[in-house]
Amino acid sequence: MADLTGSTALVTGGARGIGRAVVEAFAGAGASVMAADVLPRPADLPDGVGYTHLDVTSEDDWAAALAATEAAFGPVGVLVNNAGILEVGPIDQQPPKSFRHVLDVNLTGAWLGMHVLAPSLRAAGGGVVVNISSTAGLIGYPNLGAYTASKWGLRGLTKVAAMEFAADGIRVCSVHPGPIRTPMTADFDDDMTASQPIARFGEPAEVAAMVLFIAAEATYSTGSEFVVDGGALAGSPLTASLR
Ligand code: NAP
């Protein structure tokens, strides 16, 4: 069983959805966990889990969140850059402000996390960074130009970080979920998953299980991409009707 006893973890976007499931999985594996989010602290967080305000686009917020985490639990050994937003719009219609905002949260936010927390990860004696990208970091999706660009960027940044931090014993991996049932996808139609080999939305806990595996057990993986998508990227159903 995955064991994070003795580790301190900071999880962004930890109030709900996938981040919340990661918080619960890590706490269940014995980690000291700080959940960080722009939302108020949820009333039903597990006992012992810390909570701090963090807007991932703010360098000052990152410094404050790190200070709060270190004061409560010591140096951060596991960082999960999970906070993200989705804004829909075709290239010729999405306002530039919206495009920039998505990049700021989904990509710059994760870069800031690694930038600010690197000394803490080193002080922890090495560690793990898990960047939550998307299948949108592996293929393109129409009307999701900003989101897709941000998630491809995060996938590339993961590989650079894996090489830069390797000498410090810090692994950096990306996770690529397909459609997962969270508040972000609350309006998405169930039919969207009909052509997938596993024809349903995934659950946040199914992504959290992968994140826990990477953090606790994937000791020979860095710069690596872990897909949790119900087989959506296994291939195209183009020829399925041929006999
Ligand atoms: P979610 O339900 O919307 O939860 C995301 C959390 O992050 C929310 O609490 C959100 O607060 C918070 N957040 C937003 N902007 C933030 C900021 N600037 N600083 C800190 N926290 C912020 O989303 P989710 O579905 O769990 O997604 C989590 C991650 O998985 C995202 O990176 C997303 O792109 C990725 N992902 C999700 C899916 C999916 O199908 N759900 C698929 C692939 C990848 P607000 O309420 O204020 O927005």
GROMACS .gro file of C-alpha atoms and ligand atoms in nm:
model
  291
    1MET     CA    1   0.000   0.000   0.000
    2ALA     CA    2   0.126   0.348  -0.090
    3ASP     CA    3   0.281   0.511   0.215
    4LEU     CA    4   0.357   0.883   0.252
    5THR     CA    5   0.418   0.876   0.627
    6GLY     CA    6   0.665   1.150   0.720
    7SER     CA    7   0.605   1.348   0.397
    8THR     CA    8   0.456   1.696   0.377
    9ALA     CA    9   0.239   1.767   0.073
   10LEU     CA   10   0.095   2.089  -0.068
   11VAL     CA   11  -0.201   2.043  -0.304
   12THR     CA   12  -0.330   2.341  -0.503
   13GLY     CA   13  -0.697   2.363  -0.591
   14GLY     CA   14  -0.746   2.130  -0.294
   15ALA     CA   15  -1.094   2.246  -0.195
   16ARG     CA   16  -1.288   2.035  -0.440
   17GLY     CA   17  -1.278   1.807  -0.742
   18ILE     CA   18  -0.957   1.624  -0.826
   19GLY     CA   19  -0.748   1.830  -0.579
   20ARG     CA   20  -0.978   1.741  -0.295
   21ALA     CA   21  -0.954   1.370  -0.384
   22VAL     CA   22  -0.574   1.399  -0.383
   23VAL     CA   23  -0.585   1.564  -0.041
   24GLU     CA   24  -0.793   1.274   0.094
   25ALA     CA   25  -0.576   1.007  -0.070
   26PHE     CA   26  -0.254   1.162   0.063
   27ALA     CA   27  -0.397   1.204   0.414
   28GLY     CA   28  -0.508   0.839   0.401
   29ALA     CA   29  -0.150   0.740   0.308
   30GLY     CA   30  -0.014   0.916   0.617
   31ALA     CA   31   0.112   1.245   0.470
   32SER     CA   32   0.085   1.581   0.641
   33VAL     CA   33  -0.127   1.768   0.388
   34MET     CA   34  -0.182   2.137   0.325
   35ALA     CA   35  -0.475   2.201   0.093
   36ALA     CA   36  -0.454   2.538  -0.083
   37ASP     CA   37  -0.723   2.711  -0.284
   38VAL     CA   38  -0.889   3.042  -0.366
   39LEU     CA   39  -1.212   2.906  -0.214
   40PRO     CA   40  -1.289   2.916   0.160
   41ARG     CA   41  -1.187   2.613   0.368
   42PRO     CA   42  -1.443   2.333   0.319
   43ALA     CA   43  -1.610   2.230   0.645
   44ASP     CA   44  -1.558   1.859   0.585
   45LEU     CA   45  -1.183   1.831   0.524
   46PRO     CA   46  -1.031   1.525   0.695
   47ASP     CA   47  -0.894   1.576   1.048
   48GLY     CA   48  -0.537   1.701   1.055
   49VAL     CA   49  -0.541   1.846   0.704
   50GLY     CA   50  -0.421   2.207   0.694
   51TYR     CA   51  -0.578   2.475   0.479
   52THR     CA   52  -0.438   2.795   0.338
   53HIS     CA   53  -0.552   3.057   0.091
   54LEU     CA   54  -0.358   3.047  -0.237
   55ASP     CA   55  -0.418   3.212  -0.571
   56VAL     CA   56  -0.159   3.031  -0.781
   57THR     CA   57  -0.112   3.335  -1.006
   58SER     CA   58   0.027   3.536  -0.712
   59GLU     CA   59   0.394   3.499  -0.617
   60ASP     CA   60   0.316   3.659  -0.278
   61ASP     CA   61   0.042   3.404  -0.214
   62TRP     CA   62   0.283   3.121  -0.296
   63ALA     CA   63   0.538   3.258  -0.048
   64ALA     CA   64   0.269   3.286   0.221
   65ALA     CA   65   0.133   2.937   0.150
   66LEU     CA   66   0.482   2.791   0.170
   67ALA     CA   67   0.550   2.970   0.500
   68ALA     CA   68   0.220   2.841   0.645
   69THR     CA   69   0.294   2.486   0.530
   70GLU     CA   70   0.649   2.482   0.664
   71ALA     CA   71   0.535   2.631   0.996
   72ALA     CA   72   0.270   2.362   1.034
   73PHE     CA   73   0.445   2.056   0.891
   74GLY     CA   74   0.806   2.130   0.787
   75PRO     CA   75   0.962   2.134   0.438
   76VAL     CA   76   0.741   2.034   0.146
   77GLY     CA   77   0.833   1.699  -0.007
   78VAL     CA   78   0.538   1.668  -0.246
   79LEU     CA   79   0.386   1.948  -0.453
   80VAL     CA   80   0.073   1.882  -0.658
   81ASN     CA   81   0.007   2.161  -0.908
   82ASN     CA   82  -0.361   2.083  -0.960
   83ALA     CA   83  -0.540   2.421  -0.962
   84GLY     CA   84  -0.679   2.493  -1.305
   85ILE     CA   85  -0.957   2.663  -1.496
   86LEU     CA   86  -1.141   2.597  -1.821
   87GLU     CA   87  -1.266   2.881  -2.041
   88VAL     CA   88  -1.428   2.788  -2.372
   89GLY     CA   89  -1.398   2.983  -2.696
   90PRO     CA   90  -1.288   2.942  -3.056
   91ILE     CA   91  -0.968   3.121  -3.151
   92ASP     CA   92  -1.146   3.394  -3.345
   93GLN     CA   93  -1.392   3.467  -3.064
   94GLN     CA   94  -1.224   3.409  -2.728
   95PRO     CA   95  -1.127   3.743  -2.572
   96PRO     CA   96  -0.747   3.779  -2.541
   97LYS     CA   97  -0.798   3.853  -2.171
   98SER     CA   98  -0.957   3.510  -2.127
   99PHE     CA   99  -0.674   3.337  -2.316
  100ARG     CA  100  -0.414   3.508  -2.099
  101HIS     CA  101  -0.603   3.428  -1.777
  102VAL     CA  102  -0.616   3.056  -1.855
  103LEU     CA  103  -0.242   3.053  -1.929
  104ASP     CA  104  -0.177   3.248  -1.610
  105VAL     CA  105  -0.359   3.002  -1.384
  106ASN     CA  106  -0.286   2.670  -1.555
  107LEU     CA  107   0.073   2.726  -1.666
  108THR     CA  108   0.229   3.025  -1.490
  109GLY     CA  109   0.066   2.911  -1.164
  110ALA     CA  110   0.246   2.575  -1.181
  111TRP     CA  111   0.574   2.740  -1.282
  112LEU     CA  112   0.546   2.975  -0.981
  113GLY     CA  113   0.483   2.677  -0.754
  114MET     CA  114   0.802   2.503  -0.861
  115HIS     CA  115   0.993   2.835  -0.863
  116VAL     CA  116   0.895   2.923  -0.505
  117LEU     CA  117   0.897   2.573  -0.354
  118ALA     CA  118   1.226   2.448  -0.499
  119PRO     CA  119   1.428   2.540  -0.186
  120SER     CA  120   1.173   2.366   0.037
  121LEU     CA  121   1.177   2.051  -0.179
  122ARG     CA  122   1.557   2.051  -0.152
  123ALA     CA  123   1.537   2.105   0.224
  124ALA     CA  124   1.305   1.805   0.245
  125GLY     CA  125   1.594   1.601   0.101
  126GLY     CA  126   1.431   1.557  -0.238
  127GLY     CA  127   1.073   1.507  -0.337
  128VAL     CA  128   0.811   1.487  -0.605
  129VAL     CA  129   0.618   1.740  -0.813
  130VAL     CA  130   0.302   1.620  -0.986
  131ASN     CA  131   0.162   1.857  -1.248
  132ILE     CA  132  -0.201   1.795  -1.341
  133SER     CA  133  -0.215   1.846  -1.715
  134SER     CA  134  -0.492   1.683  -1.924
  135THR     CA  135  -0.548   1.476  -2.235
  136ALA     CA  136  -0.564   1.832  -2.373
  137GLY     CA  137  -0.187   1.830  -2.314
  138LEU     CA  138  -0.153   1.538  -2.555
  139ILE     CA  139  -0.399   1.617  -2.838
  140GLY     CA  140  -0.598   1.922  -2.951
  141TYR     CA  141  -0.962   1.998  -2.864
  142PRO     CA  142  -1.163   2.248  -3.073
  143ASN     CA  143  -1.291   2.550  -2.879
  144LEU     CA  144  -1.038   2.487  -2.601
  145GLY     CA  145  -0.740   2.671  -2.749
  146ALA     CA  146  -0.631   2.841  -2.429
  147TYR     CA  147  -0.684   2.533  -2.214
  148THR     CA  148  -0.507   2.308  -2.466
  149ALA     CA  149  -0.212   2.545  -2.500
  150SER     CA  150  -0.181   2.570  -2.122
  151LYS     CA  151  -0.183   2.193  -2.076
  152TRP     CA  152   0.070   2.129  -2.356
  153GLY     CA  153   0.284   2.397  -2.194
  154LEU     CA  154   0.258   2.228  -1.855
  155ARG     CA  155   0.357   1.894  -2.008
  156GLY     CA  156   0.668   2.053  -2.160
  157LEU     CA  157   0.753   2.242  -1.843
  158THR     CA  158   0.733   1.913  -1.654
  159LYS     CA  159   1.010   1.767  -1.868
  160VAL     CA  160   1.235   2.071  -1.820
  161ALA     CA  161   1.177   2.062  -1.443
  162ALA     CA  162   1.250   1.689  -1.431
  163MET     CA  163   1.593   1.754  -1.582
  164GLU     CA  164   1.670   2.068  -1.380
  165PHE     CA  165   1.571   1.918  -1.044
  166ALA     CA  166   1.707   1.565  -1.094
  167ALA     CA  167   2.036   1.641  -0.919
  168ASP     CA  168   1.838   1.741  -0.608
  169GLY     CA  169   1.655   1.410  -0.598
  170ILE     CA  170   1.329   1.573  -0.707
  171ARG     CA  171   1.110   1.384  -0.956
  172VAL     CA  172   0.859   1.577  -1.171
  173CYS     CA  173   0.576   1.403  -1.361
  174SER     CA  174   0.260   1.505  -1.542
  175VAL     CA  175  -0.085   1.348  -1.513
  176HIS     CA  176  -0.326   1.358  -1.807
  177PRO     CA  177  -0.688   1.299  -1.703
  178GLY     CA  178  -0.966   1.256  -1.956
  179PRO     CA  179  -1.320   1.360  -1.864
  180ILE     CA  180  -1.357   1.344  -1.486
  181ARG     CA  181  -1.682   1.423  -1.304
  182THR     CA  182  -1.606   1.738  -1.102
  183PRO     CA  183  -1.758   2.087  -1.073
  184MET     CA  184  -1.542   2.185  -1.375
  185THR     CA  185  -1.732   1.939  -1.598
  186ALA     CA  186  -2.072   1.965  -1.427
  187ASP     CA  187  -2.233   2.093  -1.749
  188PHE     CA  188  -2.068   1.837  -1.979
  189ASP     CA  189  -2.299   1.583  -2.143
  190ASP     CA  190  -2.261   1.215  -2.040
  191ASP     CA  191  -2.268   1.124  -2.413
  192MET     CA  192  -1.924   1.282  -2.457
  193THR     CA  193  -1.764   0.961  -2.333
  194ALA     CA  194  -1.971   0.723  -2.552
  195SER     CA  195  -1.687   0.640  -2.795
  196GLN     CA  196  -1.427   0.575  -2.523
  197PRO     CA  197  -1.327   0.214  -2.443
  198ILE     CA  198  -1.440   0.284  -2.086
  199ALA     CA  199  -1.754   0.478  -2.176
  200ARG     CA  200  -1.812   0.688  -1.865
  201PHE     CA  201  -1.672   0.988  -1.684
  202GLY     CA  202  -1.390   0.909  -1.443
  203GLU     CA  203  -1.410   0.984  -1.072
  204PRO     CA  204  -1.171   1.223  -0.893
  205ALA     CA  205  -1.054   0.933  -0.674
  206GLU     CA  206  -0.937   0.746  -0.987
  207VAL     CA  207  -0.703   1.036  -1.071
  208ALA     CA  208  -0.597   1.070  -0.707
  209ALA     CA  209  -0.494   0.703  -0.703
  210MET     CA  210  -0.254   0.774  -0.992
  211VAL     CA  211  -0.116   1.086  -0.823
  212LEU     CA  212  -0.056   0.886  -0.504
  213PHE     CA  213   0.122   0.613  -0.703
  214ILE     CA  214   0.351   0.872  -0.864
  215ALA     CA  215   0.426   1.040  -0.532
  216ALA     CA  216   0.482   0.727  -0.326
  217GLU     CA  217   0.586   0.447  -0.557
  218ALA     CA  218   0.700   0.556  -0.904
  219THR     CA  219   1.062   0.592  -0.794
  220TYR     CA  220   1.209   0.533  -1.145
  221SER     CA  221   0.977   0.778  -1.324
  222THR     CA  222   1.052   1.143  -1.390
  223GLY     CA  223   0.959   1.367  -1.679
  224SER     CA  224   0.694   1.102  -1.743
  225GLU     CA  225   0.333   1.128  -1.858
  226PHE     CA  226   0.063   0.928  -1.678
  227VAL     CA  227  -0.272   0.904  -1.861
  228VAL     CA  228  -0.603   0.849  -1.674
  229ASP     CA  229  -0.860   0.874  -1.952
  230GLY     CA  230  -1.079   0.565  -1.982
  231GLY     CA  231  -0.882   0.477  -2.295
  232ALA     CA  232  -0.995   0.792  -2.477
  233LEU     CA  233  -0.653   0.832  -2.640
  234ALA     CA  234  -0.609   0.463  -2.719
  235GLY     CA  235  -0.708   0.532  -3.077
  236SER     CA  236  -0.977   0.647  -3.313
  237PRO     CA  237  -1.306   0.453  -3.362
  238LEU     CA  238  -1.282   0.544  -3.734
  239THR     CA  239  -1.269   0.182  -3.857
  240ALA     CA  240  -1.490   0.021  -3.593
  241SER     CA  241  -1.769  -0.055  -3.842
  242LEU     CA  242  -1.543  -0.241  -4.092
  243ARG     CA  243  -1.594  -0.618  -4.113
  244NAP     P1  244  -1.252   2.210  -1.026
  244NAP     O1  245  -1.357   2.117  -0.980
  244NAP     O2  246  -1.294   2.338  -1.091
  244NAP     O3  247  -1.154   2.240  -0.905
  244NAP     C1  248  -1.043   2.324  -0.926
  244NAP     C2  249  -1.016   2.401  -0.800
  244NAP     O4  250  -0.907   2.492  -0.827
  244NAP     C3  251  -1.135   2.485  -0.756
  244NAP     O5  252  -1.149   2.483  -0.618
  244NAP     C4  253  -1.096   2.621  -0.809
  244NAP     O6  254  -1.161   2.730  -0.746
  244NAP     C5  255  -0.948   2.621  -0.781
  244NAP     N1  256  -0.879   2.730  -0.848
  244NAP     C6  257  -0.916   2.794  -0.963
  244NAP     N2  258  -0.832   2.894  -0.989
  244NAP     C7  259  -0.739   2.894  -0.889
  244NAP     C8  260  -0.627   2.975  -0.859
  244NAP     N3  261  -0.592   3.079  -0.937
  244NAP     N4  262  -0.553   2.946  -0.750
  244NAP     C9  263  -0.588   2.843  -0.670
  244NAP     N5  264  -0.695   2.766  -0.689
  244NAP    C10  265  -0.769   2.790  -0.800
  244NAP     O7  266  -1.158   2.137  -1.132
  244NAP     P2  267  -1.112   1.983  -1.144
  244NAP     O8  268  -1.196   1.921  -1.248
  244NAP     O9  269  -1.099   1.921  -1.010
  244NAP    O10  270  -0.969   2.006  -1.210
  244NAP    C11  271  -0.850   1.999  -1.136
  244NAP    C12  272  -0.735   1.996  -1.236
  244NAP    O11  273  -0.751   1.883  -1.322
  244NAP    C13  274  -0.729   2.118  -1.327
  244NAP    O12  275  -0.597   2.155  -1.352
  244NAP    C14  276  -0.794   2.069  -1.455
  244NAP    O13  277  -0.753   2.141  -1.568
  244NAP    C15  278  -0.746   1.925  -1.456
  244NAP     N6  279  -0.828   1.836  -1.538
  244NAP    C16  280  -0.960   1.817  -1.511
  244NAP    C17  281  -1.035   1.733  -1.591
  244NAP    C18  282  -1.182   1.707  -1.568
  244NAP    O14  283  -1.245   1.645  -1.655
  244NAP     N7  284  -1.240   1.750  -1.456
  244NAP    C19  285  -0.974   1.668  -1.699
  244NAP    C20  286  -0.839   1.690  -1.724
  244NAP    C21  287  -0.767   1.773  -1.642
  244NAP     P3  288  -1.276   2.813  -0.827
  244NAP    O15  289  -1.405   2.755  -0.787
  244NAP    O16  290  -1.261   2.954  -0.780
  244NAP    O17  291  -1.248   2.800  -0.975
   0.00000   0.00000   0.00000
